[in-house]
Amino acid sequence: METGAHALHHHAPERSLRRGLLHGLSALVVLAGLVLAALPARAQVFDSNAPFAFLYDLDTETVLYAHDADAPFAPASLTKLMTAEIVFGFLDENAVSEETLFRVTEDTWRRGGAPAGTATMFAEVNSDVSVGDLLSGLVVQLANDAALTLADGFDGSEEAFARRMTARASELGLTQTRFTNATGFPEPEGATTTVRDMVRLAIHVIRT
């Protein structure tokens, strides 16, 4: 998917949606303890007790601080950053619009909706929800029912969508990243990433 090349072709509502969701996307990065910041050149050297850290200056494209940046860990809710990137790609290609409706299945409702007791947008079982609303729920509320509904809607199953996510990660140069689902739920055959890869992904989403 080539997101940047299509930037001039977005309709105004899609541009508005993307601007509004950038705050939520940044929050996903903060959740994992990652920091993207532009610090003054005179910033003092510091250390951190975080198990992984990566501080990057977007303006000068300079790594300011790194600690175990290539150590593997489970991405958890940061998975939703890639889920959102995939959805943005479909919007770029006009494969769907914000108004396209996807069905919330009973399986999705039970695993990611109100009965699950996890982060949810409380979509009703067997309801049809627009891609725009699902994307907002995914990014703003970290909604698992939104992630599962988007995965089913685009690829027919979460497993197929996860394969798409991993392939997209490879295209973006995230060489140490593998996804097994669209939510970040832990699985025996677990997903993996690094803070360096997640910062690369966040930078890509912010810039495109």
Short mmCIF file of C-alpha atoms in Angstrom, two decimals:
data_model
loop_
_atom_site.label_atom_id
_atom_site.label_comp_id
_atom_site.label_asym_id
_atom_site.label_seq_id
_atom_site.Cartn_x
_atom_site.Cartn_y
_atom_site.Cartn_z
CA MET A 1 0.00 0.00 0.00
CA GLU A 2 1.36 3.41 -0.90
CA THR A 3 -0.18 5.89 1.46
CA GLY A 4 1.79 9.04 0.72
CA ALA A 5 1.24 9.01 -3.04
CA HIS A 6 -2.49 9.23 -2.56
CA ALA A 7 -2.52 12.02 0.01
CA LEU A 8 -3.90 14.63 -2.39
CA HIS A 9 -6.86 12.46 -3.29
CA HIS A 10 -8.42 12.15 0.18
CA HIS A 11 -11.87 13.60 0.61
CA ALA A 12 -12.20 16.30 3.26
CA PRO A 13 -14.02 14.02 5.78
CA GLU A 14 -11.18 11.49 5.59
CA ARG A 15 -8.58 14.21 6.20
CA SER A 16 -10.60 15.40 9.18
CA LEU A 17 -10.88 11.88 10.57
CA ARG A 18 -7.14 11.34 10.28
CA ARG A 19 -6.29 14.61 11.99
CA GLY A 20 -8.65 13.79 14.82
CA LEU A 21 -7.19 10.32 15.30
CA LEU A 22 -3.54 11.40 15.45
CA HIS A 23 -3.90 12.19 19.16
CA GLY A 24 -5.19 8.68 19.79
CA LEU A 25 -2.40 7.12 17.74
CA SER A 26 0.16 9.03 19.80
CA ALA A 27 -1.54 7.72 22.95
CA LEU A 28 -0.93 4.16 21.75
CA VAL A 29 2.78 4.89 21.67
CA VAL A 30 2.74 6.41 25.15
CA LEU A 31 0.96 3.33 26.50
CA ALA A 32 4.01 1.19 25.82
CA GLY A 33 6.40 3.70 27.32
CA LEU A 34 7.79 4.81 23.96
CA VAL A 35 8.69 8.45 23.47
CA LEU A 36 8.73 10.45 20.26
CA ALA A 37 9.88 13.97 20.97
CA ALA A 38 11.88 16.84 19.55
CA LEU A 39 14.24 17.98 22.29
CA PRO A 40 16.54 21.03 22.18
CA ALA A 41 20.08 20.24 21.11
CA ARG A 42 21.26 21.29 24.58
CA ALA A 43 19.12 18.63 26.30
CA GLN A 44 20.99 16.89 29.09
CA VAL A 45 22.05 13.24 28.86
CA PHE A 46 19.80 11.10 31.04
CA ASP A 47 19.11 7.49 31.93
CA SER A 48 15.89 5.55 32.38
CA ASN A 49 14.71 2.62 34.47
CA ALA A 50 12.37 1.49 31.67
CA PRO A 51 13.21 -2.00 30.33
CA PHE A 52 13.11 -0.62 26.77
CA ALA A 53 13.43 2.96 25.59
CA PHE A 54 13.89 4.85 22.33
CA LEU A 55 13.95 8.64 22.09
CA TYR A 56 13.85 10.10 18.58
CA ASP A 57 13.93 13.66 17.24
CA LEU A 58 11.51 13.83 14.32
CA ASP A 59 12.86 17.16 13.04
CA THR A 60 16.50 16.11 12.73
CA GLU A 61 15.84 12.36 12.34
CA THR A 62 18.26 11.71 15.18
CA VAL A 63 18.21 8.96 17.80
CA LEU A 64 18.71 10.80 21.09
CA TYR A 65 18.57 7.85 23.45
CA ALA A 66 18.21 4.08 23.13
CA HIS A 67 18.13 1.31 25.70
CA ASP A 68 17.59 -2.31 24.59
CA ALA A 69 15.77 -0.91 21.56
CA ASP A 70 16.01 -4.23 19.71
CA ALA A 71 14.97 -6.49 22.58
CA PRO A 72 11.80 -8.44 21.71
CA PHE A 73 8.55 -8.01 23.63
CA ALA A 74 4.83 -8.61 23.07
CA PRO A 75 3.26 -5.50 21.48
CA ALA A 76 -0.07 -5.80 23.38
CA SER A 77 -2.30 -2.81 22.57
CA LEU A 78 0.38 -1.29 20.33
CA THR A 79 -0.83 -3.92 17.86
CA LYS A 80 -3.74 -1.57 17.18
CA LEU A 81 -1.33 0.97 15.70
CA MET A 82 -0.68 -1.47 12.85
CA THR A 83 -4.37 -2.38 12.65
CA ALA A 84 -5.12 1.33 12.12
CA GLU A 85 -2.34 1.67 9.53
CA ILE A 86 -3.90 -1.14 7.50
CA VAL A 87 -7.31 0.55 7.61
CA PHE A 88 -5.79 3.87 6.48
CA GLY A 89 -4.28 1.98 3.55
CA PHE A 90 -7.66 0.62 2.47
CA LEU A 91 -9.07 4.14 2.67
CA ASP A 92 -6.18 5.46 0.58
CA GLU A 93 -6.86 2.88 -2.11
CA ASN A 94 -10.60 3.69 -2.07
CA ALA A 95 -11.25 0.03 -1.31
CA VAL A 96 -13.68 1.26 1.33
CA SER A 97 -15.00 4.59 2.57
CA GLU A 98 -15.70 5.82 6.09
CA GLU A 99 -19.35 4.96 5.47
CA THR A 100 -18.73 1.30 4.55
CA LEU A 101 -20.54 -0.93 7.04
CA PHE A 102 -19.09 -4.02 8.73
CA ARG A 103 -21.12 -6.51 10.78
CA VAL A 104 -20.34 -7.10 14.48
CA THR A 105 -20.60 -10.88 14.76
CA GLU A 106 -21.54 -12.74 17.91
CA ASP A 107 -17.97 -14.10 18.17
CA THR A 108 -16.55 -10.58 17.94
CA TRP A 109 -19.07 -9.29 20.48
CA ARG A 110 -18.24 -12.06 22.97
CA ARG A 111 -14.45 -11.82 22.58
CA GLY A 112 -14.09 -8.05 22.27
CA GLY A 113 -17.40 -6.45 23.18
CA ALA A 114 -19.27 -5.83 26.40
CA PRO A 115 -19.21 -9.49 27.63
CA ALA A 116 -15.40 -9.64 27.36
CA GLY A 117 -14.72 -7.09 30.09
CA THR A 118 -11.86 -5.55 28.12
CA ALA A 119 -11.47 -2.25 26.23
CA THR A 120 -14.54 -1.94 24.00
CA MET A 121 -16.66 0.55 22.07
CA PHE A 122 -19.78 -1.41 23.13
CA ALA A 123 -20.89 -2.15 19.58
CA GLU A 124 -24.11 -4.16 19.63
CA VAL A 125 -24.09 -7.77 18.54
CA ASN A 126 -25.19 -8.28 14.92
CA SER A 127 -25.16 -4.51 14.33
CA ASP A 128 -23.60 -2.84 11.27
CA VAL A 129 -20.99 -0.21 12.15
CA SER A 130 -19.22 2.15 9.74
CA VAL A 131 -15.48 1.92 9.10
CA GLY A 132 -15.13 5.50 10.32
CA ASP A 133 -16.77 4.72 13.66
CA LEU A 134 -14.81 1.48 14.03
CA LEU A 135 -11.55 3.31 13.37
CA SER A 136 -12.44 5.94 15.97
CA GLY A 137 -13.29 3.22 18.49
CA LEU A 138 -10.04 1.41 17.70
CA VAL A 139 -7.79 4.41 18.19
CA VAL A 140 -9.57 6.48 20.83
CA GLN A 141 -10.89 3.66 23.04
CA LEU A 142 -8.45 0.88 22.05
CA ALA A 143 -11.64 -1.08 21.41
CA ASN A 144 -11.12 -4.79 20.85
CA ASP A 145 -14.55 -5.24 19.25
CA ALA A 146 -13.55 -2.57 16.71
CA ALA A 147 -10.27 -4.34 15.90
CA LEU A 148 -11.97 -7.72 15.48
CA THR A 149 -14.79 -6.31 13.35
CA LEU A 150 -12.32 -4.53 11.05
CA ALA A 151 -10.25 -7.70 10.69
CA ASP A 152 -13.30 -9.78 9.79
CA GLY A 153 -14.64 -7.10 7.48
CA PHE A 154 -11.47 -6.72 5.44
CA ASP A 155 -10.12 -10.26 5.30
CA GLY A 156 -12.89 -12.56 6.48
CA SER A 157 -10.96 -13.72 9.54
CA GLU A 158 -8.61 -12.35 12.15
CA GLU A 159 -5.95 -14.87 11.16
CA ALA A 160 -5.87 -13.65 7.57
CA PHE A 161 -5.80 -10.03 8.73
CA ALA A 162 -2.87 -10.77 11.06
CA ARG A 163 -0.94 -12.23 8.13
CA ARG A 164 -1.61 -9.02 6.23
CA MET A 165 -0.35 -7.00 9.22
CA THR A 166 2.89 -8.97 9.39
CA ALA A 167 3.45 -8.62 5.65
CA ARG A 168 2.84 -4.87 5.90
CA ALA A 169 5.27 -4.62 8.81
CA SER A 170 7.92 -6.22 6.60
CA GLU A 171 7.18 -3.72 3.81
CA LEU A 172 7.72 -0.87 6.26
CA GLY A 173 11.07 -2.27 7.42
CA LEU A 174 9.85 -3.55 10.78
CA THR A 175 12.15 -6.54 10.58
CA GLN A 176 11.61 -7.80 14.14
CA THR A 177 7.82 -7.57 14.20
CA ARG A 178 5.23 -10.31 13.82
CA PHE A 179 1.51 -10.11 14.54
CA THR A 180 -0.84 -12.96 15.41
CA ASN A 181 -4.08 -11.00 15.84
CA ALA A 182 -5.60 -7.54 15.42
CA THR A 183 -6.05 -6.75 19.14
CA GLY A 184 -2.81 -7.56 20.91
CA PHE A 185 -4.43 -10.27 23.03
CA PRO A 186 -1.72 -12.70 24.28
CA GLU A 187 -1.55 -16.01 22.46
CA PRO A 188 0.59 -19.17 22.91
CA GLU A 189 2.25 -18.52 19.55
CA GLY A 190 2.87 -14.94 20.52
CA ALA A 191 3.34 -11.77 18.54
CA THR A 192 6.62 -9.92 18.93
CA THR A 193 8.15 -6.53 18.22
CA THR A 194 10.81 -4.10 19.46
CA VAL A 195 10.65 -0.47 20.55
CA ARG A 196 12.73 0.49 17.52
CA ASP A 197 10.17 -1.10 15.19
CA MET A 198 7.23 0.49 17.01
CA VAL A 199 8.80 3.94 16.78
CA ARG A 200 9.37 3.38 13.05
CA LEU A 201 5.70 2.49 12.70
CA ALA A 202 4.56 5.53 14.70
CA ILE A 203 6.77 7.83 12.62
CA HIS A 204 5.31 6.35 9.42
CA VAL A 205 1.72 6.89 10.59
CA ILE A 206 2.40 10.45 11.75
CA ARG A 207 4.13 11.42 8.49
CA THR A 208 1.68 9.82 6.08
#
